[in-house]
Amino acid sequence: MFWASYLLAVLAIVLAWPVPVLLSRAQWPARSPFTAMILWQAIALAGGLSMIGAMLVYGLEPIGDNLIAGLRALAGMVLYNAPTTALGFWHIFALSAAALLTAHLVFTLLLTYYKIERQRRRHRELLSLLASPSAEGTGTLVISHNSPVAYCLPGGARSVTVLSDGLMAALEPAELRAVLIHENAHLSQRHHLLLWAFAAWRQALPWLPTTRLAQESVNSLIEMLADDVALKTESKATLIKAIAIVASGSAGNSGGADLRPEASSLALSGLDAAAGTSGADSARTTASRVSRLLSPRPELPAPIRSMVVAGSVLLLALPTALLVVPGLLG
């Protein structure tokens, strides 16, 4: 287990810095956002597993030849007062750090979910008082606001898409359809779950610059995925104009003057403060979406996409193997 701990540490460092930086600067994710999203999730999961695993395996190394044996020995020390003399100061420190980091990540994930749910609930209460059903269909509400505003509020069977009457007046019918399809794609593809996970990762490790890069990239990718759904029925020109109009409304209301939840659970077209994003982040996301539509490039070839997905699976398998394969590398 000695070498496994060092390999996990190296993998954690690589996934915490150079790999996310390179991926965030790459151009190909805009061509295949779904594939890129899989890779970002693999990086986040493998990075966290490697970070915790490196400390755990190093701490258990004196008392077991593999992870299972080490955990059994540790359980004996904790539950049955077995001798702890085999563990040195740095081993105890590593085990404590692994436990604290695991608890911190889980607690932040749950706390972020609680905050998001509370903000959603408050926002739904406001909508029940100030919004009215839209003629565009069930699950769509209209708020009285002069600025063009559109967002979706996830909530399972209670999910809604919210539009301002200012937006409806500013958009042509085809543009309004594009906005509705885009927002409904966020809901149907459960993008809020991805945003929740990456927002929690950033809040748990704010000192790690790559958590910001990962969240910003994921924010852009989910918008591109929703754009691709809208493009199946609407033209690029229609979607670009709709994006521009909605973006002008978001920029004009950055002070929170409208009903858009300032931290509501990821009102997904603007990716608000609940996701840890700023107005500048949203502006960059909008710019990347428009640039992608104005200068389209073909999707990555299927063999390359398959290679990226396979690499993502291997990326997850590597730290898992280093942790659970008995006696691996001694």
XYZ file of N, CA, C and O in Angstrom, residues 52-182:
524
model
N -8.669 11.784 -1.125
C -8.994 11.118 0.140
C -8.257 9.789 0.240
O -7.720 9.433 1.296
N -8.217 9.048 -0.881
C -7.588 7.733 -0.873
C -6.116 7.775 -0.554
O -5.595 6.889 0.135
N -5.410 8.787 -1.044
C -3.972 8.883 -0.779
C -3.705 8.982 0.716
O -2.816 8.294 1.255
N -4.482 9.821 1.397
C -4.287 9.982 2.841
C -4.723 8.731 3.589
O -4.063 8.302 4.552
N -5.821 8.132 3.155
C -6.332 6.937 3.829
C -5.361 5.774 3.695
O -5.034 5.098 4.688
N -4.887 5.520 2.481
C -3.985 4.390 2.256
C -2.663 4.593 2.984
O -2.119 3.652 3.572
N -2.142 5.815 2.963
C -0.890 6.085 3.691
C -1.085 5.856 5.186
O -0.224 5.266 5.855
N -2.204 6.316 5.727
C -2.438 6.148 7.156
C -2.601 4.698 7.576
O -2.201 4.307 8.684
N -3.156 3.869 6.693
C -3.394 2.466 7.030
C -2.207 1.563 6.720
O -2.220 0.382 7.104
N -1.221 2.081 6.026
C -0.111 1.255 5.534
C 0.577 0.409 6.621
O 0.866 -0.777 6.393
N 0.796 0.933 7.848
C 1.483 0.107 8.856
C 0.648 -1.034 9.418
O 1.195 -1.938 10.060
N -0.667 -1.016 9.221
C -1.507 -1.997 9.906
C -2.263 -2.916 8.949
O -3.135 -3.669 9.375
N -1.940 -2.864 7.661
C -2.627 -3.754 6.728
C -1.948 -3.805 5.377
O -1.357 -2.824 4.934
N -2.013 -4.976 4.737
C -1.414 -5.133 3.421
C -2.320 -4.613 2.304
O -1.885 -4.485 1.161
N -3.577 -4.364 2.629
C -4.505 -3.805 1.657
C -5.537 -2.981 2.410
O -5.539 -2.936 3.647
N -6.402 -2.318 1.673
C -7.350 -1.391 2.282
C -8.292 -2.103 3.249
O -8.537 -1.605 4.357
N -8.811 -3.258 2.853
C -9.764 -3.972 3.712
C -9.110 -4.390 5.026
O -9.670 -4.187 6.108
N -7.908 -4.955 4.927
C -7.206 -5.377 6.133
C -6.891 -4.180 7.023
O -7.008 -4.250 8.256
N -6.487 -3.073 6.399
C -6.179 -1.882 7.177
C -7.393 -1.331 7.895
O -7.319 -0.920 9.052
N -8.528 -1.298 7.206
C -9.757 -0.797 7.829
C -10.219 -1.703 8.968
O -10.722 -1.225 9.989
N -10.040 -3.011 8.779
C -10.406 -3.935 9.864
C -9.545 -3.694 11.099
O -10.038 -3.663 12.234
N -8.250 -3.518 10.864
C -7.347 -3.253 11.986
C -7.690 -1.929 12.663
O -7.677 -1.821 13.891
N -8.010 -0.927 11.863
C -8.371 0.376 12.423
C -9.663 0.271 13.228
O -9.782 0.874 14.304
N -10.640 -0.499 12.714
C -11.887 -0.690 13.451
C -11.632 -1.356 14.791
O -12.268 -1.016 15.801
N -10.685 -2.309 14.814
C -10.340 -2.952 16.077
C -9.755 -1.970 17.074
O -10.027 -2.042 18.278
N -8.952 -1.032 16.571
C -8.373 -0.020 17.453
C -9.439 0.917 18.010
O -9.411 1.297 19.182
N -10.395 1.288 17.154
C -11.416 2.256 17.565
C -12.482 1.610 18.433
O -12.902 2.174 19.456
N -12.920 0.401 18.050
C -14.062 -0.217 18.734
C -13.666 -1.123 19.889
O -14.434 -1.262 20.847
N -12.513 -1.742 19.776
C -12.151 -2.756 20.771
C -10.854 -2.436 21.510
O -10.264 -3.310 22.153
N -10.409 -1.192 21.396
C -9.215 -0.733 22.121
C -7.978 -1.566 21.835
O -7.157 -1.817 22.725
N -7.841 -2.008 20.599
C -6.623 -2.718 20.208
C -5.435 -1.751 20.251
O -5.607 -0.536 20.125
N -4.221 -2.251 20.430
C -3.042 -1.371 20.517
C -2.883 -0.524 19.254
O -3.097 -0.993 18.135
N -2.488 0.728 19.445
C -2.294 1.661 18.326
C -0.828 2.007 18.106
O -0.519 2.943 17.372
N 0.042 1.260 18.721
C 1.466 1.601 18.647
C 2.027 1.499 17.229
O 3.045 2.124 16.914
N 1.381 0.730 16.363
C 1.887 0.600 14.995
C 1.710 1.881 14.189
O 2.393 2.092 13.177
N 0.818 2.729 14.623
C 0.549 3.961 13.893
C 1.405 5.095 14.429
O 1.371 5.413 15.625
N 2.188 5.701 13.562
C 2.966 6.859 13.942
C 2.156 8.137 13.861
O 0.980 8.135 13.461
N 2.784 9.247 14.201
C 2.086 10.539 14.212
C 1.536 10.877 12.832
O 0.382 11.288 12.700
N 2.359 10.708 11.785
C 1.936 11.112 10.445
C 0.855 10.203 9.892
O 0.011 10.635 9.106
N 0.858 8.937 10.336
C -0.213 8.038 9.907
C -1.550 8.449 10.530
O -2.584 8.474 9.853
N -1.516 8.782 11.812
C -2.737 9.245 12.483
C -3.205 10.564 11.879
O -4.407 10.783 11.669
N -2.231 11.428 11.578
C -2.578 12.707 10.958
C -3.248 12.489 9.602
O -4.253 13.132 9.285
N -2.708 11.573 8.805
C -3.272 11.302 7.478
C -4.678 10.724 7.587
O -5.587 11.110 6.834
N -4.883 9.798 8.522
C -6.211 9.222 8.705
C -7.219 10.275 9.168
O -8.367 10.300 8.704
N -6.783 11.149 10.068
C -7.667 12.213 10.545
C -8.026 13.165 9.406
O -9.171 13.588 9.262
N -7.012 13.505 8.586
C -7.254 14.413 7.466
C -8.214 13.793 6.454
O -9.097 14.478 5.920
N -8.054 12.488 6.186
C -8.962 11.807 5.251
C -10.391 11.824 5.781
O -11.341 12.075 5.025
N -10.548 11.561 7.075
C -11.886 11.554 7.672
C -12.509 12.944 7.646
O -13.687 13.114 7.310
N -11.702 13.961 7.980
C -12.214 15.328 8.002
C -12.582 15.806 6.605
O -13.623 16.458 6.411
N -11.739 15.492 5.617
C -12.035 15.922 4.248
C -13.297 15.239 3.725
O -14.140 15.878 3.088
N -13.443 13.945 4.016
C -14.653 13.230 3.591
C -15.897 13.840 4.222
O -16.899 14.095 3.540
N -15.819 14.091 5.529
C -16.960 14.688 6.224
C -17.259 16.087 5.674
O -18.417 16.459 5.502
N -16.199 16.842 5.387
C -16.372 18.201 4.863
C -17.068 18.185 3.497
O -17.989 18.966 3.249
N -16.633 17.286 2.621
C -17.230 17.211 1.295
C -18.693 16.783 1.367
O -19.555 17.361 0.690
N -18.986 15.758 2.175
C -20.363 15.282 2.302
C -21.242 16.358 2.937
O -22.370 16.619 2.477
N -20.715 17.001 3.981
C -21.496 18.041 4.662
C -21.774 19.205 3.719
O -22.899 19.729 3.685
N -20.779 19.626 2.945
C -20.974 20.743 2.013
C -21.984 20.375 0.941
O -22.823 21.196 0.546
N -21.928 19.132 0.457
C -22.891 18.681 -0.545
C -24.318 18.756 0.006
O -25.233 19.269 -0.657
N -24.502 18.266 1.233
C -25.830 18.282 1.842
C -26.275 19.698 2.186
O -27.450 20.056 2.011
N -25.337 20.511 2.676
C -25.678 21.890 3.026
C -26.068 22.687 1.783
O -27.025 23.475 1.811
N -25.339 22.474 0.691
C -25.676 23.158 -0.554
C -27.063 22.750 -1.027
O -27.863 23.589 -1.462
N -27.355 21.462 -0.924
C -28.688 20.983 -1.318
C -29.771 21.616 -0.446
O -30.819 22.044 -0.950
N -29.520 21.686 0.858
C -30.504 22.281 1.770
C -30.754 23.745 1.427
O -31.905 24.199 1.382
N -29.682 24.493 1.176
C -29.833 25.909 0.835
C -30.610 26.082 -0.462
O -31.482 26.950 -0.571
N -30.270 25.251 -1.440
C -30.953 25.334 -2.729
C -32.437 25.025 -2.575
O -33.293 25.740 -3.105
N -32.757 23.962 -1.836
C -34.164 23.595 -1.650
C -34.927 24.680 -0.900
O -36.085 24.982 -1.229
N -34.283 25.276 0.100
C -34.940 26.352 0.846
C -35.203 27.562 -0.049
O -36.282 28.159 0.001
N -34.228 27.887 -0.891
C -34.394 29.025 -1.796
C -35.445 28.729 -2.864
O -36.222 29.614 -3.248
N -35.491 27.487 -3.334
C -36.543 27.109 -4.286
C -37.923 27.265 -3.658
O -38.856 27.758 -4.292
N -38.030 26.803 -2.422
C -39.335 26.856 -1.748
C -39.796 28.310 -1.596
O -40.960 28.634 -1.845
N -38.875 29.180 -1.201
C -39.234 30.591 -1.054
C -39.612 31.194 -2.403
O -40.546 31.996 -2.490
N -38.904 30.793 -3.428
C -39.180 31.352 -4.738
C -40.539 30.875 -5.259
O -41.275 31.644 -5.883
N -40.863 29.614 -4.997
C -42.178 29.112 -5.408
C -43.296 29.874 -4.698
O -44.359 30.120 -5.276
N -43.058 30.217 -3.421
C -44.052 30.985 -2.691
C -44.268 32.350 -3.340
O -45.406 32.822 -3.464
N -43.184 32.981 -3.767
C -43.305 34.262 -4.459
C -44.044 34.097 -5.784
O -44.906 34.912 -6.135
N -43.705 33.048 -6.500
C -44.361 32.816 -7.787
C -45.861 32.566 -7.606
O -46.673 32.985 -8.429
N -46.226 31.868 -6.541
C -47.651 31.595 -6.320
C -48.431 32.882 -6.086
O -49.639 32.942 -6.361
N -47.743 33.924 -5.607
C -48.408 35.203 -5.355
C -48.341 36.143 -6.552
O -49.291 36.897 -6.807
N -47.245 36.099 -7.286
C -46.982 37.137 -8.284
C -47.009 36.653 -9.724
O -46.975 37.482 -10.639
N -47.037 35.349 -9.943
C -47.024 34.833 -11.318
C -48.395 34.290 -11.694
O -49.209 33.938 -10.838
N -48.606 34.208 -12.979
C -49.862 33.663 -13.495
C -49.559 32.620 -14.556
O -48.502 32.677 -15.195
N -50.452 31.670 -14.773
C -50.205 30.644 -15.797
C -50.071 31.272 -17.178
O -50.706 32.267 -17.501
N -49.221 30.654 -17.974
C -48.995 31.150 -19.326
C -49.842 30.386 -20.331
O -50.125 29.194 -20.152
N -50.194 31.069 -21.399
C -50.917 30.413 -22.477
C -50.021 29.492 -23.279
O -50.498 28.741 -24.135
N -48.705 29.530 -22.997
C -47.756 28.693 -23.741
C -47.835 27.226 -23.336
O -47.219 26.379 -23.970
N -48.544 26.928 -22.246
C -48.691 25.530 -21.860
C -48.522 25.337 -20.372
O -48.138 26.253 -19.641
N -48.839 24.134 -19.907
C -48.684 23.820 -18.491
C -47.205 23.842 -18.112
O -46.330 23.557 -18.928
N -46.967 24.198 -16.866
C -45.586 24.246 -16.400
C -44.876 25.522 -16.790
O -43.659 25.621 -16.600
N -45.606 26.510 -17.301
C -45.017 27.791 -17.668
C -45.777 28.905 -16.967
O -47.020 28.940 -17.002
N -45.027 29.792 -16.296
C -45.621 30.911 -15.578
C -45.113 32.224 -16.140
O -44.012 32.288 -16.704
N -45.899 33.267 -15.945
C -45.534 34.600 -16.422
C -45.514 35.552 -15.237
O -46.434 35.555 -14.405
N -44.446 36.346 -15.148
C -44.358 37.388 -14.136
C -44.433 38.743 -14.829
O -44.024 38.897 -15.982
N -44.951 39.706 -14.115
C -45.084 41.056 -14.673
C -43.766 41.803 -14.481
O -43.421 42.205 -13.364
N -43.020 41.937 -15.571
C -41.735 42.624 -15.522
C -41.394 43.093 -16.918
O -41.551 42.359 -17.885
N -40.943 44.337 -17.006
C -40.670 44.912 -18.315
C -39.441 44.319 -18.991
O -39.366 44.262 -20.219
N -38.455 43.880 -18.202
C -37.231 43.348 -18.784
C -37.438 41.910 -19.258
O -38.253 41.176 -18.686
N -36.709 41.497 -20.297
C -36.821 40.111 -20.779
C -36.143 39.144 -19.823
O -34.926 39.204 -19.609
N -36.918 38.287 -19.221
C -36.408 37.336 -18.233
C -36.958 35.951 -18.543
O -38.148 35.804 -18.841
N -36.087 34.951 -18.488
C -36.517 33.559 -18.665
C -35.632 32.666 -17.834
O -34.403 32.824 -17.839
N -36.232 31.756 -17.096
C -35.460 30.779 -16.337
C -36.364 29.619 -15.982
O -37.593 29.706 -16.105
N -35.756 28.539 -15.544
C -36.546 27.400 -15.088
C -36.234 27.130 -13.627
O -35.131 27.385 -13.151
N -37.224 26.645 -12.930
C -37.099 26.342 -11.510
C -37.347 24.856 -11.318
O -38.488 24.391 -11.371
N -36.281 24.058 -11.121
C -36.452 22.606 -11.008
C -37.228 22.226 -9.756
O -37.205 22.923 -8.753
N -37.874 21.077 -9.822
C -38.614 20.603 -8.660
C -39.450 19.377 -8.951
O -40.561 19.255 -8.444
N -38.938 18.497 -9.801
C -39.689 17.291 -10.108
C -40.987 17.622 -10.804
O -41.023 18.344 -11.804
N -42.094 17.109 -10.247
C -43.406 17.367 -10.845
C -43.806 18.825 -10.734
O -44.696 19.290 -11.442
N -43.140 19.579 -9.851
C -43.460 20.992 -9.665
C -42.553 21.904 -10.470
O -42.580 23.120 -10.282
N -41.727 21.353 -11.334
C -40.824 22.178 -12.139
C -41.618 23.136 -13.011
O -42.664 22.772 -13.562
N -41.102 24.353 -13.111
C -41.769 25.355 -13.939
C -40.732 26.146 -14.728
O -39.578 26.256 -14.326
N -41.191 26.682 -15.856
C -40.412 27.653 -16.623
C -41.080 28.998 -16.434
O -42.305 29.119 -16.571
N -40.283 30.011 -16.089
C -40.813 31.335 -15.780
C -40.369 32.317 -16.852
O -39.186 32.396 -17.185
N -41.329 33.060 -17.379
C -41.077 34.080 -18.385
C -41.631 35.410 -17.886
O -42.612 35.447 -17.134
N -41.010 36.492 -18.311
C -41.577 37.808 -18.024
C -42.426 38.247 -19.202
O -42.188 37.849 -20.348
N -43.416 39.072 -18.896
C -44.218 39.566 -20.010
C -43.404 40.485 -20.912
O -43.695 40.631 -22.102
N -42.337 41.086 -20.361
C -41.434 41.870 -21.186
C -40.724 41.016 -22.221
O -40.521 41.433 -23.369
N -40.354 39.811 -21.825
C -39.708 38.892 -22.761
C -40.691 38.453 -23.844
O -40.355 38.440 -25.035
N -41.884 38.121 -23.437
C -42.872 37.641 -24.399
C -43.226 38.719 -25.427
O -43.493 38.430 -26.587
N -43.174 39.988 -24.979
C -43.440 41.077 -25.915
C -42.267 41.316 -26.857
O -42.450 41.768 -27.993
N -41.047 40.993 -26.390
C -39.855 41.270 -27.192
C -39.546 40.167 -28.200
O -38.839 40.414 -29.179
N -40.072 38.968 -27.983
C -39.720 37.831 -28.831
C -40.788 37.549 -29.879
O -41.987 37.682 -29.619
N -40.306 37.112 -31.015
C -41.200 36.579 -32.038
C -41.632 35.161 -31.612
O -40.970 34.543 -30.772
N -42.697 34.639 -32.171
C -43.163 33.295 -31.759
C -42.087 32.219 -31.850
O -41.957 31.392 -30.939
N -41.306 32.212 -32.929
C -40.258 31.193 -33.070
C -39.181 31.368 -32.008
O -38.650 30.381 -31.473
N -38.852 32.609 -31.680
C -37.839 32.874 -30.655
C -38.337 32.444 -29.281
O -37.580 31.893 -28.468
N -39.620 32.676 -29.017
C -40.198 32.248 -27.746
C -40.186 30.725 -27.650
O -39.891 30.167 -26.588
N -40.490 30.049 -28.741
C -40.421 28.583 -28.737
C -39.004 28.111 -28.432
O -38.817 27.149 -27.676
N -38.014 28.783 -29.008
C -36.621 28.401 -28.770
C -36.264 28.537 -27.295
O -35.585 27.673 -26.712
N -36.725 29.626 -26.674
C -36.454 29.835 -25.243
C -37.116 28.741 -24.415
O -36.504 28.156 -23.500
N -38.366 28.429 -24.708
C -39.084 27.405 -23.948
C -38.444 26.032 -24.120
O -38.300 25.281 -23.138
N -38.067 25.701 -25.329
C -37.411 24.407 -25.567
C -36.092 24.332 -24.812
O -35.762 23.311 -24.189
N -35.330 25.431 -24.849
C -34.047 25.489 -24.138
C -34.246 25.259 -22.639
O -33.554 24.429 -22.028
